[in-house]
Short mmCIF file of C-alpha atoms in Angstrom, two decimals:
data_model
loop_
_atom_site.label_atom_id
_atom_site.label_comp_id
_atom_site.label_asym_id
_atom_site.label_seq_id
_atom_site.Cartn_x
_atom_site.Cartn_y
_atom_site.Cartn_z
CA MET F 1 -75.15 22.71 14.27
CA SER F 2 -73.32 21.36 17.30
CA GLN F 3 -74.42 18.25 19.11
CA PHE F 4 -73.06 19.68 22.37
CA SER F 5 -73.32 23.04 24.03
CA LYS F 6 -70.40 24.52 25.94
CA GLU F 7 -72.25 24.05 29.22
CA GLU F 8 -72.66 20.31 28.60
CA LEU F 9 -68.92 19.66 28.37
CA SER F 10 -66.11 20.00 30.86
CA PHE F 11 -62.39 19.98 29.99
CA VAL F 12 -59.59 18.32 31.92
CA LYS F 13 -57.32 21.27 31.03
CA GLU F 14 -58.19 24.85 30.24
CA VAL F 15 -58.45 25.40 26.51
CA PRO F 16 -55.95 28.06 25.19
CA GLU F 17 -57.62 31.24 23.96
CA GLN F 18 -56.16 30.97 20.46
CA ILE F 19 -57.79 27.58 19.87
CA GLU F 20 -61.32 27.91 18.52
CA ILE F 21 -63.79 25.40 19.93
CA GLU F 22 -66.98 27.45 19.58
CA CYS F 23 -68.87 28.23 16.40
CA PRO F 24 -69.32 32.05 16.04
CA VAL F 25 -72.81 31.41 14.58
CA CYS F 26 -74.47 28.94 16.95
CA LEU F 27 -72.06 29.62 19.86
CA ASP F 28 -71.83 25.89 20.64
CA ILE F 29 -68.97 23.42 20.33
CA LEU F 30 -67.78 23.12 16.72
CA THR F 31 -69.19 20.19 14.78
CA ASP F 32 -67.69 19.27 11.42
CA PRO F 33 -65.41 22.35 11.56
CA HIS F 34 -65.05 24.30 8.33
CA LEU F 35 -62.44 27.02 7.66
CA VAL F 36 -63.24 30.14 5.63
CA THR F 37 -60.64 31.50 3.20
CA CYS F 38 -61.20 35.15 4.03
CA CYS F 39 -60.16 35.32 7.69
CA GLY F 40 -59.34 31.70 8.65
CA HIS F 41 -62.02 31.34 11.34
CA ASN F 42 -63.83 28.06 12.03
CA PHE F 43 -67.59 27.47 11.83
CA CYS F 44 -69.81 24.45 12.09
CA GLY F 45 -70.13 23.00 8.60
CA SER F 46 -73.92 23.32 8.65
CA CYS F 47 -73.81 26.87 10.08
CA ILE F 48 -71.47 28.30 7.45
CA GLU F 49 -73.30 26.50 4.60
CA ARG F 50 -76.56 28.04 5.79
CA VAL F 51 -74.97 31.51 5.77
CA LYS F 52 -73.56 30.97 2.27
CA ALA F 53 -76.91 29.68 0.99
CA GLY F 54 -78.44 32.99 2.01
CA ASP F 55 -75.66 34.95 0.21
CA GLY F 56 -74.57 36.33 3.56
CA PRO F 57 -71.07 37.72 4.19
CA CYS F 58 -68.60 36.04 6.50
CA PRO F 59 -70.00 36.37 10.04
CA MET F 60 -66.56 37.43 11.34
CA CYS F 61 -64.87 39.69 8.76
CA LYS F 62 -67.95 40.53 6.62
CA GLU F 63 -66.14 39.60 3.40
CA LYS F 64 -68.70 38.83 0.69
CA LYS F 65 -66.54 36.58 -1.45
CA TYR F 66 -65.05 33.60 0.34
CA GLN F 67 -64.81 29.81 0.29
CA SER F 68 -65.26 27.28 3.08
CA PHE F 69 -63.63 23.88 3.42
CA ILE F 70 -63.23 21.14 5.98
CA ASP F 71 -60.61 22.05 8.58
CA LYS F 72 -57.77 19.60 8.15
CA LYS F 73 -56.25 21.03 11.29
CA CYS F 74 -53.34 23.48 11.39
CA SER F 75 -49.96 21.91 10.62
CA GLN F 76 -48.40 23.88 13.50
CA LYS F 77 -49.66 22.30 16.70
CA ARG F 78 -47.55 24.29 19.12
CA GLU F 79 -49.17 27.21 20.90
CA GLY F 80 -48.79 30.55 19.11
CA GLU F 81 -47.75 29.12 15.73
CA CYS F 82 -51.09 28.91 13.95
CA GLU F 83 -50.55 29.80 10.32
CA TYR F 84 -53.82 31.74 10.22
CA GLU F 85 -53.03 33.97 13.18
CA GLU F 86 -52.40 37.62 12.28
CA VAL F 87 -48.92 38.79 13.25
CA LYS F 88 -47.12 42.12 12.86
CA CYS F 89 -44.26 42.57 10.43
CA ARG F 90 -40.88 42.21 12.18
CA TYR F 91 -39.64 45.58 10.92
CA GLU F 92 -40.28 48.22 13.56
CA LYS F 93 -41.43 51.03 11.26
CA CYS F 94 -43.82 48.77 9.32
CA GLN F 95 -47.31 48.48 10.82
CA GLU F 96 -48.53 45.82 8.38
CA ARG F 97 -50.26 42.74 9.87
CA LYS F 98 -50.62 39.49 7.92
CA GLN F 99 -51.57 35.89 8.60
CA ARG F 100 -48.49 33.99 9.68
CA LYS F 101 -48.51 31.92 6.49
CA HIS F 102 -48.22 35.15 4.43
CA ILE F 103 -45.92 37.23 6.66
CA LYS F 104 -42.64 35.81 5.33
CA LEU F 105 -43.54 36.74 1.76
CA HIS F 106 -44.32 40.25 2.94
CA GLU F 107 -41.14 40.61 5.02
CA ASP F 108 -38.80 39.20 2.37
CA HIS F 109 -40.23 40.69 -0.82
CA ARG F 110 -42.87 43.37 -0.22
CA CYS F 111 -42.18 45.30 2.99
CA PRO F 112 -40.91 48.84 2.21
CA GLN F 113 -38.85 48.70 5.43
CA ARG F 114 -36.96 45.53 4.55
CA ILE F 115 -33.18 45.89 4.26
CA VAL F 116 -31.88 45.67 0.71
CA GLU F 117 -28.59 46.34 -1.05
CA CYS F 118 -28.14 48.85 -3.87
CA LYS F 119 -27.32 46.71 -6.88
CA TYR F 120 -25.16 49.49 -8.33
CA CYS F 121 -22.88 50.57 -5.48
CA GLY F 122 -23.51 47.97 -2.76
CA GLY F 123 -24.87 50.46 -0.23
CA LYS F 124 -27.46 49.13 2.20
CA GLY F 125 -30.68 50.59 3.54
CA THR F 126 -34.42 50.10 3.64
CA PHE F 127 -36.16 49.35 0.36
CA LEU F 128 -37.99 52.67 0.68
CA PHE F 129 -34.76 54.66 1.17
CA ILE F 130 -32.77 52.87 -1.52
CA THR F 131 -35.42 53.19 -4.22
CA LYS F 132 -36.66 56.68 -3.35
CA ASP F 133 -33.70 58.69 -2.01
CA HIS F 134 -30.52 56.74 -2.63
CA TYR F 135 -31.06 56.17 -6.33
CA GLU F 136 -31.39 59.96 -6.78
CA GLU F 137 -27.81 60.43 -5.51
CA CYS F 138 -26.05 57.11 -6.14
CA ARG F 139 -22.86 57.85 -8.10
CA GLN F 140 -23.00 54.42 -9.76
CA TYR F 141 -26.66 54.68 -10.78
CA PRO F 142 -26.99 54.37 -14.58
CA VAL F 143 -28.14 57.54 -16.33
CA THR F 144 -28.55 58.60 -19.93
CA CYS F 145 -27.14 61.67 -21.64
CA PRO F 146 -29.69 64.55 -21.48
CA ASN F 147 -28.75 65.40 -25.06
CA LYS F 148 -29.99 61.99 -26.21
CA CYS F 149 -26.69 61.02 -27.80
CA LEU F 150 -25.60 57.41 -28.25
CA SER F 151 -24.05 57.21 -24.78
CA THR F 152 -26.52 55.49 -22.45
CA ASN F 153 -26.46 53.83 -19.05
CA MET F 154 -23.28 55.52 -17.89
CA PRO F 155 -22.61 55.83 -14.12
CA ARG F 156 -23.90 59.13 -12.78
CA TYR F 157 -20.41 60.26 -11.71
CA LYS F 158 -19.28 60.20 -15.36
CA LEU F 159 -22.13 62.37 -16.64
CA LYS F 160 -20.48 65.76 -16.02
CA TYR F 161 -17.34 64.77 -17.90
CA HIS F 162 -19.41 63.26 -20.71
CA ILE F 163 -21.41 66.48 -21.17
CA SER F 164 -18.14 68.44 -21.43
CA LYS F 165 -17.29 66.28 -24.47
CA CYS F 166 -20.75 65.39 -25.80
CA PRO F 167 -21.05 66.25 -29.52
CA LEU F 168 -24.74 67.16 -29.06
CA GLU F 169 -24.13 69.66 -26.23
CA GLN F 170 -24.84 73.31 -27.08
CA VAL F 171 -21.76 75.51 -26.60
CA ASP F 172 -20.99 79.22 -26.83
CA CYS F 173 -19.58 80.49 -30.07
CA VAL F 174 -15.85 81.26 -29.85
CA PHE F 175 -16.76 84.79 -30.96
CA SER F 176 -19.35 85.33 -28.23
CA TRP F 177 -17.13 88.12 -26.86
CA ALA F 178 -17.55 89.88 -30.19
CA GLY F 179 -21.34 89.70 -30.06
CA CYS F 180 -22.26 86.31 -31.56
CA ASN F 181 -25.08 84.88 -29.42
CA ASP F 182 -25.45 81.61 -31.35
CA LYS F 183 -25.05 78.33 -29.46
CA PRO F 184 -24.12 75.64 -32.00
CA LEU F 185 -23.76 71.97 -31.15
CA ARG F 186 -20.21 70.98 -30.25
CA LYS F 187 -19.98 68.79 -33.36
CA ASP F 188 -20.89 71.80 -35.56
CA ILE F 189 -18.60 74.38 -33.93
CA ASP F 190 -15.97 74.37 -36.71
CA GLU F 191 -18.56 74.88 -39.42
CA HIS F 192 -20.20 77.65 -37.41
CA THR F 193 -16.89 79.41 -36.72
CA ALA F 194 -16.14 79.52 -40.46
CA ASP F 195 -19.28 81.59 -41.10
CA THR F 196 -18.26 84.94 -42.67
CA LYS F 197 -20.67 86.88 -40.46
CA HIS F 198 -18.05 86.69 -37.74
CA MET F 199 -15.76 88.99 -39.75
CA THR F 200 -18.37 91.73 -39.46
CA LEU F 201 -18.71 91.13 -35.74
CA LEU F 202 -14.94 91.16 -35.28
CA ALA F 203 -14.59 94.44 -37.16
CA ALA F 204 -17.25 96.08 -34.97
CA ALA F 205 -15.73 94.65 -31.78
CA CYS F 206 -12.23 95.85 -32.71
CA GLY F 207 -13.59 99.31 -33.44
CA GLN F 208 -15.24 99.45 -30.02
CA LEU F 209 -12.07 98.18 -28.33
CA LYS F 210 -10.08 100.96 -30.01
CA LYS F 211 -12.52 103.56 -28.66
CA ASP F 212 -12.33 102.02 -25.18
CA VAL F 213 -8.53 102.11 -25.26
CA GLU F 214 -8.54 105.80 -26.24
CA ILE F 215 -10.92 106.58 -23.36
CA LEU F 216 -8.71 104.68 -20.91
CA LYS F 217 -5.62 106.50 -22.18
CA TYR F 218 -7.33 109.86 -21.65
CA GLU F 219 -8.54 108.91 -18.16
CA ASN F 220 -5.08 107.62 -17.24
CA ALA F 221 -3.40 110.83 -18.45
CA THR F 222 -5.93 112.94 -16.54
CA LEU F 223 -5.37 110.91 -13.39
CA LYS F 224 -1.60 111.25 -13.67
CA TYR F 225 -1.98 115.01 -14.12
CA HIS F 226 -4.14 115.31 -10.99
CA ILE F 227 -1.72 113.18 -8.97
CA HIS F 228 1.35 115.16 -10.05
CA SER F 229 -0.48 118.45 -9.49
CA ALA F 230 -1.68 117.38 -6.05
CA VAL F 231 1.76 116.15 -5.00
CA ALA F 232 3.39 119.32 -6.30
CA ASP F 233 0.90 121.53 -4.44
CA ASN F 234 0.85 119.40 -1.28
CA SER F 235 2.67 121.21 1.51
CA TYR F 236 1.35 118.92 4.25
CA PRO F 237 2.90 115.59 5.31
CA SER F 238 1.12 112.22 5.45
CA LEU F 239 0.81 110.13 8.60
CA PRO F 240 2.66 109.32 10.75
CA ILE F 241 3.60 112.70 12.22
CA ASP F 242 5.04 113.85 15.57
CA ILE F 243 3.21 116.55 17.50
CA THR F 244 3.76 118.25 20.87
CA ALA F 245 1.96 120.89 22.87
CA GLU F 246 4.44 123.41 21.47
CA SER F 247 3.79 122.44 17.85
CA GLY F 248 0.58 124.40 17.65
CA VAL F 249 -1.76 123.47 14.82
CA VAL F 250 -0.32 120.74 12.56
CA HIS F 251 -1.95 120.04 9.18
CA PHE F 252 -1.50 116.61 7.57
CA TYR F 253 -3.08 114.02 5.28
CA SER F 254 -4.46 110.74 6.63
CA GLY F 255 -2.40 108.85 4.03
CA PRO F 256 -1.14 109.15 0.46
CA CYS F 257 -3.86 111.04 -1.45
CA GLY F 258 -5.87 110.90 1.79
CA ARG F 259 -8.09 113.21 3.87
CA HIS F 260 -6.90 116.70 4.85
CA MET F 261 -6.88 117.01 8.65
CA SER F 262 -5.31 119.08 11.40
CA ALA F 263 -4.43 118.35 15.02
CA ARG F 264 -3.46 120.31 18.09
CA ILE F 265 -2.46 119.44 21.66
CA ILE F 266 -3.60 121.99 24.24
CA GLU F 267 -3.71 122.06 27.99
CA GLY F 268 -6.60 123.37 29.99
CA GLY F 269 -9.83 122.44 31.70
CA LEU F 270 -10.77 122.33 35.36
CA PHE F 271 -8.23 119.60 36.13
CA ALA F 272 -5.46 120.79 33.79
CA GLU F 273 -5.98 117.85 31.43
CA THR F 274 -4.17 117.53 28.12
CA PHE F 275 -6.47 117.43 25.08
CA MET F 276 -5.98 116.39 21.47
CA LEU F 277 -8.17 118.28 19.00
CA ILE F 278 -8.73 116.82 15.52
CA ALA F 279 -10.45 118.68 12.66
CA PHE F 280 -11.29 117.80 9.05
CA HIS F 281 -10.83 120.21 6.15
CA GLU F 282 -11.41 120.34 2.42
CA GLY F 283 -8.55 118.50 0.71
CA ILE F 284 -7.01 118.61 -2.74
CA PHE F 285 -7.63 114.87 -3.21
CA ASP F 286 -11.35 114.89 -2.31
CA ALA F 287 -12.86 115.61 -5.72
CA ASN F 288 -10.86 113.13 -7.81
CA PHE F 289 -10.09 110.33 -5.37
CA GLN F 290 -12.82 110.40 -2.70
CA PRO F 291 -10.29 108.98 -0.21
CA LYS F 292 -11.36 106.44 2.38
CA LEU F 293 -10.64 107.13 6.03
CA SER F 294 -8.72 104.64 8.17
CA LYS F 295 -8.63 104.49 11.96
CA ILE F 296 -6.24 107.01 13.50
CA PHE F 297 -4.32 106.63 16.76
CA ALA F 298 -1.99 108.64 18.99
CA LYS F 299 1.08 106.82 20.33
CA ASN F 300 3.42 107.65 23.18
CA ASN F 301 5.99 104.98 23.97
CA ASN F 302 3.89 101.81 24.30
CA THR F 303 0.59 103.58 24.97
CA ASP F 304 -2.01 104.00 22.21
CA ALA F 305 -4.98 106.36 22.31
CA PRO F 306 -7.69 106.11 19.62
CA LEU F 307 -8.42 109.42 17.90
CA ILE F 308 -10.68 108.42 14.97
CA THR F 309 -12.39 105.02 15.20
CA ASP F 310 -15.61 105.46 13.18
CA THR F 311 -14.32 105.41 9.61
CA GLU F 312 -17.83 105.41 8.10
CA ALA F 313 -19.08 108.54 9.89
CA THR F 314 -19.59 111.85 8.07
CA TYR F 315 -17.15 114.45 9.36
CA LYS F 316 -17.96 118.10 8.70
CA GLN F 317 -15.21 120.01 6.91
CA LEU F 318 -14.14 123.04 8.95
CA PRO F 319 -12.12 126.14 8.04
CA ASN F 320 -8.37 125.51 7.91
CA ASP F 321 -7.67 127.87 10.83
CA VAL F 322 -10.38 126.58 13.17
CA LEU F 323 -8.00 124.96 15.67
CA GLY F 324 -5.89 128.12 15.86
CA THR F 325 -8.89 130.06 17.20
CA ILE F 326 -9.37 127.75 20.20
CA THR F 327 -7.65 128.82 23.41
CA ASN F 328 -9.60 126.80 25.98
CA CYS F 329 -11.20 123.37 25.66
CA ASN F 330 -14.01 124.43 27.95
CA ASN F 331 -15.09 127.08 25.50
CA LEU F 332 -15.27 125.46 22.05
CA PRO F 333 -16.71 127.47 19.13
CA PRO F 334 -20.54 127.42 18.87
CA GLY F 335 -21.86 124.34 17.08
CA TYR F 336 -18.74 122.24 17.69
CA GLY F 337 -19.03 119.21 19.91
CA ARG F 338 -17.10 116.15 20.85
CA ALA F 339 -19.07 113.73 18.69
CA ASN F 340 -22.46 113.42 17.00
CA GLU F 341 -23.98 112.05 13.82
CA GLN F 342 -22.41 114.90 11.82
CA MET F 343 -19.08 115.03 13.65
CA SER F 344 -17.47 118.44 13.42
CA LEU F 345 -14.52 118.47 15.81
CA GLN F 346 -13.00 115.49 17.60
CA LEU F 347 -11.72 115.99 21.15
CA THR F 348 -9.73 113.32 23.05
CA ILE F 349 -8.26 113.48 26.57
CA LEU F 350 -4.58 112.47 26.64
CA ASN F 351 -2.18 111.68 29.48
CA PHE F 352 0.92 112.94 27.69
CA HIS F 353 2.15 116.14 26.02
CA SER F 354 3.84 114.73 22.91
CA VAL F 355 2.62 111.94 20.63
CA THR F 356 3.00 110.36 17.24
CA ILE F 357 -0.20 110.31 15.20
CA GLY F 358 -0.59 107.37 12.84
CA ASN F 359 -3.26 105.38 10.98
CA THR F 360 -4.09 101.66 11.03
CA ASN F 361 -1.11 100.75 8.87
CA CYS F 362 1.22 102.61 11.22
CA LYS F 363 -0.30 100.88 14.24
CA GLN F 364 0.45 97.52 12.64
CA GLY F 365 4.13 98.42 12.64
CA ARG F 366 4.55 100.14 9.29
CA GLY F 367 5.76 103.69 9.79
CA TRP F 368 5.53 104.66 13.48
CA SER F 369 8.12 107.26 14.34
CA SER F 370 10.32 106.30 17.29
CA LYS F 371 10.14 108.62 20.28
#
């Protein structure tokens, strides 16, 4: 216990806060100062011995196991350099706090945020990043063959090539196309290939190939017959075509083996506009070829007018003579409209009396007739 209380002494200079002069037990000036190993605080020698004799924990940190010894005074006398003071790790993302005498060990060898160098490729980063993320991708990181062959500790970037040559890698049989589903090891492939069962598989595969060839020959002959028949019976031209108001109804195909359509230019309406009527009809190519529709345009000099733009729409097939029955655009046949989900008859206002009708290929410069 102290021989002096704090009130009995006066100091020439103010004592710095980090310097302990009071015993935390008796609250008087330290006498025979003793340090404790758990937290580094000072107590009067008699005070801390009395606490220890009663099996009490450290009065400051409550640690039950600790030692006390005579304070030989801190080797760092300058303010703020006490080796027992708790300081924060210098790495920003690390929140660890240690006594100054232990902080260097932590920062240099234990802190997960310390900067280290990958010993395989030389890349730098935090210890946490290098050991957790970088090693998973490092091309120089040593890996072993997944087939457990004799090749070990090869750089990761060589693994793919190694597997392509590894004798213990399972590979497809060279007769897999013929129905062999076995996957022998690469080192056993020659022995496996020599197995006579492959002759049976080859015979069956060749028989099936012969049947497939005969089917293809028949389908090809049938297709040629339909094409020649359609061409021979086709009295309508393919786009592009020229049409005028005097042409009347003009039938055509949207392209080679394309959709059967007809067009007509007529004049009429309240303001004497010029109209282009487009209709779709049943075609000789529909059943066998199911032709796709491309965008269709009308061209006069350098002016283009779109006629058919929705190539995915369903267009109702009308009688072949439907456009010949129309005399006035203001009085279309019942059920025919300009456009709807089931388009029946397409009507477009034009500014000219003669045009060339073409599809997308024509518009791109392949086949427009010159006017």
